[in-house]
Coordinates of C-alpha atoms in Angstrom, one line a residue:
M1 CA -7.8 -29.3 -29.6
N2 CA -11.5 -28.6 -29.2
L3 CA -12.1 -27.7 -25.5
D4 CA -15.8 -28.3 -25.9
V5 CA -15.2 -32.0 -25.8
L6 CA -13.8 -31.8 -22.2
P7 CA -16.0 -31.7 -19.1
Q8 CA -16.5 -28.1 -17.8
D9 CA -15.0 -29.0 -14.4
C10 CA -11.8 -30.1 -16.2
I11 CA -11.6 -26.9 -18.2
S12 CA -12.2 -24.9 -15.0
N13 CA -9.4 -26.8 -13.3
I14 CA -7.0 -26.0 -16.2
I15 CA -7.9 -22.3 -16.2
S16 CA -7.4 -22.1 -12.4
F17 CA -3.7 -22.7 -13.0
T18 CA -3.3 -19.7 -15.2
S19 CA -4.0 -16.1 -14.2
P20 CA -7.0 -13.8 -13.7
R21 CA -6.1 -12.1 -17.0
D22 CA -6.0 -15.5 -18.8
A23 CA -9.3 -16.5 -17.2
C24 CA -11.0 -13.4 -18.7
R25 CA -9.5 -14.1 -22.1
S26 CA -10.9 -17.6 -22.1
A27 CA -14.3 -16.2 -22.6
M28 CA -13.3 -15.4 -26.2
V29 CA -12.5 -19.1 -27.0
S30 CA -16.0 -20.5 -26.7
A31 CA -19.2 -20.4 -24.6
T32 CA -18.0 -23.5 -22.8
A33 CA -14.7 -21.9 -21.9
R34 CA -16.5 -18.8 -20.8
R35 CA -18.7 -20.7 -18.4
A36 CA -15.7 -22.6 -17.1
G37 CA -13.6 -19.4 -16.7
D38 CA -16.4 -17.7 -14.8
S39 CA -16.9 -20.5 -12.3
D40 CA -16.4 -20.0 -8.6
S41 CA -13.8 -22.8 -8.5
V42 CA -11.5 -20.8 -10.8
W43 CA -11.8 -17.4 -9.1
E44 CA -11.6 -18.8 -5.5
R45 CA -8.2 -20.0 -6.5
F46 CA -7.2 -16.4 -7.5
L47 CA -8.5 -14.9 -4.3
P48 CA -6.1 -14.6 -1.3
A49 CA -6.1 -17.8 0.8
D50 CA -7.4 -15.8 3.8
Y51 CA -10.0 -13.8 1.9
K52 CA -12.8 -14.9 4.3
Q53 CA -10.9 -13.6 7.3
I54 CA -10.3 -10.3 5.4
L55 CA -14.0 -10.0 4.6
S56 CA -14.8 -10.3 8.3
R57 CA -12.6 -7.2 8.9
L58 CA -14.4 -4.9 6.4
V59 CA -15.9 -1.8 7.7
S60 CA -18.8 -2.1 5.2
P61 CA -19.9 -5.7 4.2
L62 CA -19.5 -6.6 0.5
V63 CA -22.4 -7.9 -1.6
F64 CA -21.4 -10.3 -4.4
S65 CA -23.1 -13.1 -6.3
S66 CA -19.9 -14.9 -7.5
K67 CA -16.3 -15.3 -6.6
K68 CA -15.4 -13.5 -9.8
E69 CA -17.5 -10.5 -8.8
L70 CA -15.9 -10.6 -5.4
Y71 CA -12.4 -10.7 -6.9
F72 CA -13.0 -7.5 -8.9
K73 CA -14.6 -5.7 -6.0
L74 CA -11.5 -6.4 -3.9
C75 CA -9.4 -4.7 -6.6
N76 CA -10.6 -1.4 -5.2
P77 CA -9.3 -0.2 -1.8
L78 CA -11.7 -1.1 1.0
L79 CA -11.5 0.0 4.6
I80 CA -10.8 -2.7 7.3
D81 CA -9.9 -2.8 11.0
E82 CA -12.2 -0.1 12.1
G83 CA -11.1 2.1 9.2
K84 CA -7.5 2.2 10.2
K85 CA -6.3 0.2 7.2
S86 CA -7.3 -0.2 3.6
F87 CA -7.0 -3.5 1.7
S88 CA -7.1 -4.4 -2.0
I89 CA -5.6 -6.9 -4.5
S90 CA -3.8 -6.4 -7.7
K91 CA -6.2 -6.9 -10.6
A92 CA -3.5 -8.7 -12.7
T93 CA -2.2 -11.1 -10.1
G94 CA -4.4 -11.1 -7.0
K95 CA -1.5 -10.1 -4.8
K96 CA -2.5 -8.3 -1.6
R97 CA -1.8 -4.7 -0.9
Y98 CA -2.4 -2.6 2.2
M99 CA -2.3 1.0 3.3
L100 CA -1.9 1.8 7.0
S101 CA -3.7 5.0 7.8
A102 CA -2.0 7.8 9.7
R103 CA -3.9 6.6 12.8
D104 CA -2.3 3.2 12.4
L105 CA 1.2 4.8 12.4
S106 CA 3.5 5.8 15.2
I107 CA 4.1 9.5 14.8
T108 CA 6.1 11.3 17.4
W109 CA 4.0 13.8 19.4
S110 CA 1.0 13.3 17.0
T111 CA -1.3 13.5 20.0
N112 CA -0.2 17.0 20.9
S113 CA -2.3 19.5 19.0
L114 CA 0.5 22.1 19.3
Y115 CA 2.5 20.0 16.8
W116 CA 0.0 18.0 14.7
S117 CA -3.5 18.6 13.6
W118 CA -5.9 15.7 12.8
K119 CA -8.7 16.5 10.3
P120 CA -10.8 15.0 7.6
L121 CA -9.8 15.4 4.0
L122 CA -12.1 14.8 1.1
Q123 CA -9.2 13.4 -1.0
S124 CA -8.3 10.7 1.5
R125 CA -9.7 7.2 1.6
F126 CA -9.6 7.4 5.4
A127 CA -11.8 9.4 7.8
E128 CA -8.9 11.7 8.7
A129 CA -5.3 12.6 8.0
V130 CA -2.8 14.5 10.1
E131 CA -1.0 17.7 9.2
L132 CA 2.3 18.8 10.8
R133 CA 1.9 22.3 12.4
T134 CA 5.4 22.8 13.5
I135 CA 8.1 20.6 15.0
C136 CA 11.9 20.1 15.0
W137 CA 11.8 16.3 15.6
L138 CA 10.0 14.5 12.7
E139 CA 9.7 10.7 13.1
I140 CA 7.1 8.4 11.4
Q141 CA 7.0 4.6 11.8
G142 CA 4.8 1.9 10.5
K143 CA 4.6 -1.9 11.1
I144 CA 3.0 -4.8 9.4
K145 CA 3.3 -8.6 9.8
T146 CA 4.6 -10.6 6.8
N147 CA 1.8 -13.2 7.2
M148 CA -0.7 -10.5 6.1
L149 CA 1.1 -10.2 2.8
S150 CA 1.2 -12.5 -0.3
P151 CA 4.1 -15.0 -0.1
N152 CA 6.9 -15.2 -2.7
T153 CA 6.4 -11.6 -3.6
I154 CA 8.6 -8.5 -3.8
Y155 CA 6.9 -5.6 -1.9
E156 CA 7.5 -1.9 -1.9
A157 CA 6.6 0.5 0.9
Y158 CA 5.6 4.1 0.3
L159 CA 4.8 7.0 2.7
V160 CA 1.8 8.8 1.1
V161 CA 1.7 12.5 1.8
K162 CA 0.8 16.0 0.6
F163 CA 2.5 19.3 1.1
A164 CA 0.4 22.2 2.4
H165 CA 0.9 25.6 0.7
R166 CA 2.5 26.9 3.9
A167 CA 5.0 24.0 4.0
Y168 CA 8.4 25.1 5.2
G169 CA 11.7 23.6 6.5
L170 CA 11.0 20.1 5.1
D171 CA 13.8 20.0 2.6
S172 CA 16.5 21.9 4.5
L173 CA 18.0 18.6 5.3
P174 CA 17.4 15.1 3.9
S175 CA 15.2 12.8 5.9
E176 CA 16.4 9.3 6.7
I177 CA 14.3 6.3 5.5
S178 CA 14.6 2.7 6.6
L179 CA 12.9 -0.7 6.1
V180 CA 13.7 -3.7 8.3
V181 CA 12.5 -7.3 8.0
G182 CA 14.2 -9.8 10.3
K183 CA 17.9 -9.6 9.5
Y184 CA 17.3 -7.6 6.3
E185 CA 17.7 -3.8 6.4
S186 CA 17.7 -1.1 3.8
H187 CA 18.5 2.6 4.5
G188 CA 18.5 5.8 2.4
I189 CA 17.7 9.4 2.4
V190 CA 14.9 11.4 0.8
Y191 CA 14.2 15.1 0.2
L192 CA 10.7 16.2 1.2
R193 CA 9.8 18.4 -1.6
C194 CA 7.7 18.4 -4.8
R195 CA 9.3 17.7 -8.2
D196 CA 8.0 21.1 -9.4
S197 CA 9.8 23.0 -6.7
N198 CA 11.6 26.1 -7.8
K199 CA 14.7 25.2 -5.9
I200 CA 17.6 23.7 -7.9
F201 CA 19.2 20.5 -6.5
S202 CA 21.8 18.1 -7.6
M203 CA 20.7 15.5 -10.2
K204 CA 22.2 12.9 -7.9
E205 CA 19.4 13.5 -5.4
E206 CA 16.9 11.1 -7.0
R207 CA 14.7 10.2 -4.0
I208 CA 12.0 12.8 -3.9
P209 CA 8.2 12.4 -3.7
C210 CA 6.5 11.3 -6.8
K211 CA 2.9 12.2 -7.8
R212 CA 0.2 9.6 -7.7
E213 CA -2.9 9.2 -9.7
D214 CA -5.1 9.8 -6.7
G215 CA -3.7 13.3 -6.2
W216 CA -1.3 12.5 -3.3
V217 CA 2.5 12.0 -3.6
E218 CA 4.5 9.0 -2.4
I219 CA 7.9 8.6 -0.9
E220 CA 9.7 5.3 -1.4
L221 CA 10.8 3.8 2.0
G222 CA 12.3 0.6 0.6
E223 CA 11.5 -2.8 -0.8
F224 CA 11.8 -6.4 0.4
Y225 CA 11.1 -10.0 -0.6
N226 CA 8.3 -11.7 1.3
D227 CA 9.0 -15.4 1.2
Y228 CA 6.9 -16.1 4.3
G229 CA 8.3 -19.6 5.0
G230 CA 6.3 -19.9 8.2
D231 CA 8.2 -17.4 10.3
D232 CA 5.9 -14.5 10.9
E233 CA 8.1 -11.4 11.0
E234 CA 7.5 -7.8 11.4
V235 CA 8.1 -5.2 8.6
K236 CA 9.3 -2.0 10.1
M237 CA 9.2 1.1 7.9
S238 CA 10.2 4.6 9.0
L239 CA 11.0 8.2 7.9
K240 CA 12.7 10.6 10.2
E241 CA 14.6 13.9 10.3
V242 CA 15.9 14.5 13.8
K243 CA 19.4 15.9 13.2
G244 CA 18.4 19.4 12.3
H245 CA 17.2 21.8 15.0
H246 CA 15.2 24.0 12.7
L247 CA 11.4 24.0 12.6
K248 CA 9.4 22.4 9.8
G249 CA 5.7 22.2 9.0
G250 CA 3.0 21.7 6.4
L251 CA 3.5 17.9 5.8
I252 CA 0.1 16.1 5.5
I253 CA 0.2 12.3 6.1
E254 CA -2.3 9.9 4.8
G255 CA -0.5 6.7 5.6
I256 CA 2.0 4.0 4.4
E257 CA 1.2 1.8 1.4
I258 CA 2.7 -1.7 1.1
R259 CA 2.1 -3.0 -2.4
P260 CA 3.6 -5.7 -4.8
K261 CA 6.3 -4.4 -7.0
D262 CA 5.3 -4.1 -10.7

């Protein structure tokens, strides 16, 4: 079938029921398909339903000339909510992803400079991160509402951290991780250490931090399915190690990332 015989609005409507990737591929079919695939009506459908509200929360306004340009600008993390969160969308699907900064988390005794040190880091997307000086009670919690996330999507939550050269006592005992959404709960343990640690551990201990492309490492806290059928629930994510009485330090926290599962 020759698409050029169809009205451009009709072609745009057809493409809008595909995916961002398919819309980009349509440009190779014909000039008519390319114009239809680039139309605002197509790319507005790929944007999150609440994208206007998200734009109003940006720290720095975005300049764009088309909905397609806006879509791809949103694929890169942007600061929102006075810089306490970052927002982006998946380039392939348009699904929403967030990172809660350390300032947006509940970290026990983080306001006490004897235990925690707040400071800017060039490698962080946020204005500051927090480093554990020394403490025996380690507890980090984050929360996000399900209506902020894309519906009908499996999400994963990760604590994003670094280990200072002086880090100590973090892997003496496993830390407990949990994720709770309504009646759903998941629990596990994780060892706070780098994969290239010189220590030898059992191969059964699989949950350890994994390196990210941005230079940080991430600790999986759990995953959940967000159906968001109208009930706005709270996703509660946490990591804690409160059973040991030993001191630990050198953990640098950037935040908690909530992203669609690949």
